[in-house]
PDB file of C-alpha atoms in Angstrom:
ATOM      1  CA  MET V   1      85.896-209.000 -27.443  1.00  0.00           C
ATOM      2  CA  GLY V   2      84.934-210.786 -30.661  1.00  0.00           C
ATOM      3  CA  ALA V   3      86.239-207.889 -32.743  1.00  0.00           C
ATOM      4  CA  SER V   4      89.491-207.942 -30.785  1.00  0.00           C
ATOM      5  CA  TRP V   5      89.949-211.646 -31.470  1.00  0.00           C
ATOM      6  CA  LEU V   6      89.491-210.969 -35.190  1.00  0.00           C
ATOM      7  CA  GLU V   7      92.300-208.424 -34.972  1.00  0.00           C
ATOM      8  CA  VAL V   8      94.522-210.906 -33.122  1.00  0.00           C
ATOM      9  CA  ASP V   9      93.792-213.474 -35.817  1.00  0.00           C
ATOM     10  CA  THR V  10      94.725-210.945 -38.512  1.00  0.00           C
ATOM     11  CA  LEU V  11      97.993-210.162 -36.714  1.00  0.00           C
ATOM     12  CA  ILE V  12      98.768-213.882 -36.423  1.00  0.00           C
ATOM     13  CA  ARG V  13      98.303-214.271 -40.178  1.00  0.00           C
ATOM     14  CA  GLU V  14     100.583-211.285 -40.820  1.00  0.00           C
ATOM     15  CA  LEU V  15     103.194-212.859 -38.563  1.00  0.00           C
ATOM     16  CA  ASP V  16     102.933-216.119 -40.491  1.00  0.00           C
ATOM     17  CA  THR V  17     103.522-214.169 -43.703  1.00  0.00           C
ATOM     18  CA  LEU V  18     106.603-212.497 -42.203  1.00  0.00           C
ATOM     19  CA  ALA V  19     107.883-215.884 -41.044  1.00  0.00           C
ATOM     20  CA  GLU V  20     108.053-217.013 -44.679  1.00  0.00           C
ATOM     21  CA  PHE V  21     111.246-214.974 -44.991  1.00  0.00           C
ATOM     22  CA  PRO V  22     114.008-217.584 -44.516  1.00  0.00           C
ATOM     23  CA  HIS V  23     115.869-215.725 -41.762  1.00  0.00           C
ATOM     24  CA  ALA V  24     112.915-214.135 -39.970  1.00  0.00           C
ATOM     25  CA  ASP V  25     113.615-216.071 -36.774  1.00  0.00           C
ATOM     26  CA  ALA V  26     117.026-214.421 -36.552  1.00  0.00           C
ATOM     27  CA  LEU V  27     115.462-210.956 -36.361  1.00  0.00           C
ATOM     28  CA  PRO V  28     114.840-209.750 -32.799  1.00  0.00           C
ATOM     29  CA  ALA V  29     111.825-207.662 -33.875  1.00  0.00           C
ATOM     30  CA  VAL V  30     110.111-210.777 -35.238  1.00  0.00           C
ATOM     31  CA  LEU V  31     110.824-212.702 -32.040  1.00  0.00           C
ATOM     32  CA  ARG V  32     109.428-209.843 -29.922  1.00  0.00           C
ATOM     33  CA  ALA V  33     106.325-209.617 -32.110  1.00  0.00           C
ATOM     34  CA  ARG V  34     105.735-213.362 -31.862  1.00  0.00           C
ATOM     35  CA  GLN V  35     106.056-213.349 -28.082  1.00  0.00           C
ATOM     36  CA  LEU V  36     103.890-210.271 -27.614  1.00  0.00           C
ATOM     37  CA  LEU V  37     101.289-211.619 -30.020  1.00  0.00           C
ATOM     38  CA  GLY V  38     101.114-214.865 -28.049  1.00  0.00           C
ATOM     39  CA  GLN V  39     100.557-212.951 -24.814  1.00  0.00           C
ATOM     40  CA  THR V  40      97.980-210.747 -26.500  1.00  0.00           C
ATOM     41  CA  ALA V  41      96.062-213.721 -27.863  1.00  0.00           C
ATOM     42  CA  MET V  42      95.877-215.244 -24.396  1.00  0.00           C
ATOM     43  CA  VAL V  43      94.786-212.005 -22.697  1.00  0.00           C
ATOM     44  CA  VAL V  44      92.163-211.294 -25.377  1.00  0.00           C
ATOM     45  CA  SER V  45      90.802-214.830 -25.033  1.00  0.00           C
ATOM     46  CA  LEU V  46      90.604-214.537 -21.244  1.00  0.00           C
ATOM     47  CA  ALA V  47      89.035-211.074 -21.490  1.00  0.00           C
ATOM     48  CA  GLY V  48      86.377-212.512 -23.779  1.00  0.00           C
ATOM     49  CA  LEU V  49      85.454-214.994 -21.062  1.00  0.00           C
ATOM     50  CA  SER V  50      85.515-212.358 -18.334  1.00  0.00           C
ATOM     51  CA  ASP V  51      83.011-209.574 -17.748  1.00  0.00           C
ATOM     52  CA  GLU V  52      85.573-207.311 -16.106  1.00  0.00           C
ATOM     53  CA  ALA V  53      86.264-203.919 -17.647  1.00  0.00           C
ATOM     54  CA  GLN V  54      89.881-204.084 -16.449  1.00  0.00           C
ATOM     55  CA  ALA V  55      90.509-207.261 -18.470  1.00  0.00           C
ATOM     56  CA  GLU V  56      89.107-205.635 -21.602  1.00  0.00           C
ATOM     57  CA  THR V  57      91.228-202.520 -21.082  1.00  0.00           C
ATOM     58  CA  GLU V  58      94.332-204.656 -20.671  1.00  0.00           C
ATOM     59  CA  ALA V  59      93.446-206.584 -23.819  1.00  0.00           C
ATOM     60  CA  HIS V  60      93.092-203.371 -25.830  1.00  0.00           C
ATOM     61  CA  ASP V  61      96.418-202.079 -24.497  1.00  0.00           C
ATOM     62  CA  LEU V  62      98.161-205.301 -25.484  1.00  0.00           C
ATOM     63  CA  LEU V  63      96.512-205.183 -28.910  1.00  0.00           C
ATOM     64  CA  ALA V  64      97.967-201.719 -29.474  1.00  0.00           C
ATOM     65  CA  ARG V  65     101.412-202.919 -28.410  1.00  0.00           C
ATOM     66  CA  ALA V  66     101.073-205.978 -30.661  1.00  0.00           C
ATOM     67  CA  ARG V  67     100.206-203.764 -33.652  1.00  0.00           C
ATOM     68  CA  VAL V  68     103.335-201.677 -33.047  1.00  0.00           C
ATOM     69  CA  ALA V  69     105.463-204.808 -32.613  1.00  0.00           C
ATOM     70  CA  MET V  70     104.133-206.165 -35.900  1.00  0.00           C
ATOM     71  CA  LEU V  71     105.019-202.913 -37.670  1.00  0.00           C
ATOM     72  CA  ASP V  72     108.544-203.179 -36.244  1.00  0.00           C
ATOM     73  CA  ALA V  73     108.787-206.804 -37.365  1.00  0.00           C
ATOM     74  CA  SER V  74     107.515-205.942 -40.826  1.00  0.00           C
ATOM     75  CA  THR V  75     110.109-203.172 -41.133  1.00  0.00           C
ATOM     76  CA  ALA V  76     112.875-205.502 -39.952  1.00  0.00           C
ATOM     77  CA  VAL V  77     111.944-208.171 -42.506  1.00  0.00           C
ATOM     78  CA  ARG V  78     111.725-205.600 -45.312  1.00  0.00           C
ATOM     79  CA  ARG V  79     115.178-204.240 -44.439  1.00  0.00           C
ATOM     80  CA  ALA V  80     116.605-207.747 -44.210  1.00  0.00           C
ATOM     81  CA  ARG V  81     115.223-208.577 -47.660  1.00  0.00           C
ATOM     82  CA  GLU V  82     116.778-205.396 -49.062  1.00  0.00           C
ATOM     83  CA  THR V  83     120.099-206.287 -47.443  1.00  0.00           C
ATOM     84  CA  VAL V  84     120.018-209.789 -48.929  1.00  0.00           C
ATOM     85  CA  GLU V  85     119.361-208.380 -52.405  1.00  0.00           C
ATOM     86  CA  LEU V  86     122.161-205.836 -52.019  1.00  0.00           C
ATOM     87  CA  SER V  87     124.501-208.558 -50.795  1.00  0.00           C
ATOM     88  CA  ARG V  88     123.708-210.737 -53.794  1.00  0.00           C
ATOM     89  CA  ALA V  89     124.321-207.871 -56.209  1.00  0.00           C
ATOM     90  CA  THR V  90     127.578-206.920 -54.482  1.00  0.00           C
ATOM     91  CA  ARG V  91     128.730-210.538 -54.404  1.00  0.00           C
ATOM     92  CA  ALA V  92     128.057-210.927 -58.126  1.00  0.00           C
ATOM     93  CA  GLN V  93     129.967-207.742 -58.902  1.00  0.00           C
ATOM     94  CA  ALA V  94     132.915-208.759 -56.712  1.00  0.00           C
ATOM     95  CA  SER V  95     132.998-212.240 -58.248  1.00  0.00           C
ATOM     96  CA  ALA V  96     133.122-210.740 -61.740  1.00  0.00           C
ATOM     97  CA  LEU V  97     136.008-208.453 -60.758  1.00  0.00           C
ATOM     98  CA  ILE V  98     137.907-211.337 -59.154  1.00  0.00           C
ATOM     99  CA  ALA V  99     137.430-213.496 -62.247  1.00  0.00           C
ATOM    100  CA  GLU V 100     138.655-210.667 -64.461  1.00  0.00           C
ATOM    101  CA  ALA V 101     141.700-210.095 -62.239  1.00  0.00           C
ATOM    102  CA  ARG V 102     142.538-213.806 -62.334  1.00  0.00           C
ATOM    103  CA  ALA V 103     142.246-213.836 -66.117  1.00  0.00           C
ATOM    104  CA  LEU V 104     144.580-210.849 -66.373  1.00  0.00           C
ATOM    105  CA  ARG V 105     147.058-212.491 -64.027  1.00  0.00           C
ATOM    106  CA  ALA V 106     146.942-215.752 -65.994  1.00  0.00           C
ATOM    107  CA  ARG V 107     147.521-213.863 -69.233  1.00  0.00           C
ATOM    108  CA  ASP V 108     150.418-211.973 -67.616  1.00  0.00           C
ATOM    109  CA  ARG V 109     151.999-215.232 -66.457  1.00  0.00           C
ATOM    110  CA  SER V 110     151.589-216.830 -69.858  1.00  0.00           C
ATOM    111  CA  ARG V 111     153.715-214.047 -71.360  1.00  0.00           C
ATOM    112  CA  GLY V 112     156.450-214.850 -68.870  1.00  0.00           C
ATOM    113  CA  THR V 113     156.602-211.382 -67.368  1.00  0.00           C
ATOM    114  CA  LEU V 114     156.152-210.187 -63.871  1.00  0.00           C
ATOM    115  CA  SER V 115     153.863-207.449 -62.710  1.00  0.00           C
ATOM    116  CA  VAL V 116     154.766-203.913 -63.731  1.00  0.00           C
ATOM    117  CA  GLY V 117     157.285-202.273 -61.445  1.00  0.00           C
ATOM    118  CA  ARG V 118     158.570-205.466 -59.903  1.00  0.00           C
ATOM    119  CA  SER V 119     161.837-207.039 -60.773  1.00  0.00           C
ATOM    120  CA  PRO V 120     163.306-210.140 -59.288  1.00  0.00           C
ATOM    121  CA  SER V 121     165.756-209.239 -56.559  1.00  0.00           C
ATOM    122  CA  PRO V 122     167.981-211.587 -54.661  1.00  0.00           C
ATOM    123  CA  VAL V 123     167.009-212.172 -51.077  1.00  0.00           C
ATOM    124  CA  ALA V 124     169.606-210.743 -48.734  1.00  0.00           C
ATOM    125  CA  ASP V 125     171.022-212.960 -46.021  1.00  0.00           C
ATOM    126  CA  THR V 126     169.205-212.414 -42.785  1.00  0.00           C
ATOM    127  CA  THR V 127     171.255-211.681 -39.726  1.00  0.00           C
ATOM    128  CA  ALA V 128     169.747-212.311 -36.340  1.00  0.00           C
ATOM    129  CA  LEU V 129     170.667-210.146 -33.423  1.00  0.00           C
ATOM    130  CA  ALA V 130     170.648-211.573 -29.937  1.00  0.00           C
ATOM    131  CA  ARG V 131     171.487-210.094 -26.589  1.00  0.00           C
ATOM    132  CA  VAL V 132     173.929-212.279 -24.710  1.00  0.00           C
ATOM    133  CA  ARG V 133     174.102-211.748 -20.986  1.00  0.00           C
ATOM    134  CA  GLU V 134     177.422-212.154 -19.348  1.00  0.00           C
ATOM    135  CA  PRO V 135     177.517-214.054 -16.092  1.00  0.00           C
ATOM    136  CA  ALA V 136     177.404-211.763 -13.109  1.00  0.00           C
ATOM    137  CA  ALA V 137     180.771-211.323 -11.479  1.00  0.00           C
ATOM    138  CA  ALA V 138     181.002-212.343  -7.865  1.00  0.00           C
ATOM    139  CA  SER V 139     181.733-209.339  -5.703  1.00  0.00           C
TER     140      SER V 139
END
């Protein structure tokens, strides 16, 4: 089981690398990988102390599941990084458009004109309608 423990150690280091992403703990795939890797480390350690073939088989099965979980976690972190970069680019673009729109609006106001197609119109008096119930006649 010495070779299996080396693989567990490698997976733990990969998980530590993934955890460097600031929001890795918010990703369910990373949480699943961490939990499964912890279980795998324990089972591999116990299988190394045991001479039972069943324990070694279980350890190898968990190692395979841990490898898959780490691939899922790695994919989740990569996608999250891409999303953060896209968000930053989109935010910068939107901020530039908002700043430009504000500058245009300020320039429009400084000329003392209103937006195209709008003219000041007096506000009409508002009339409220209410239903008044008449008292029921005694019969």
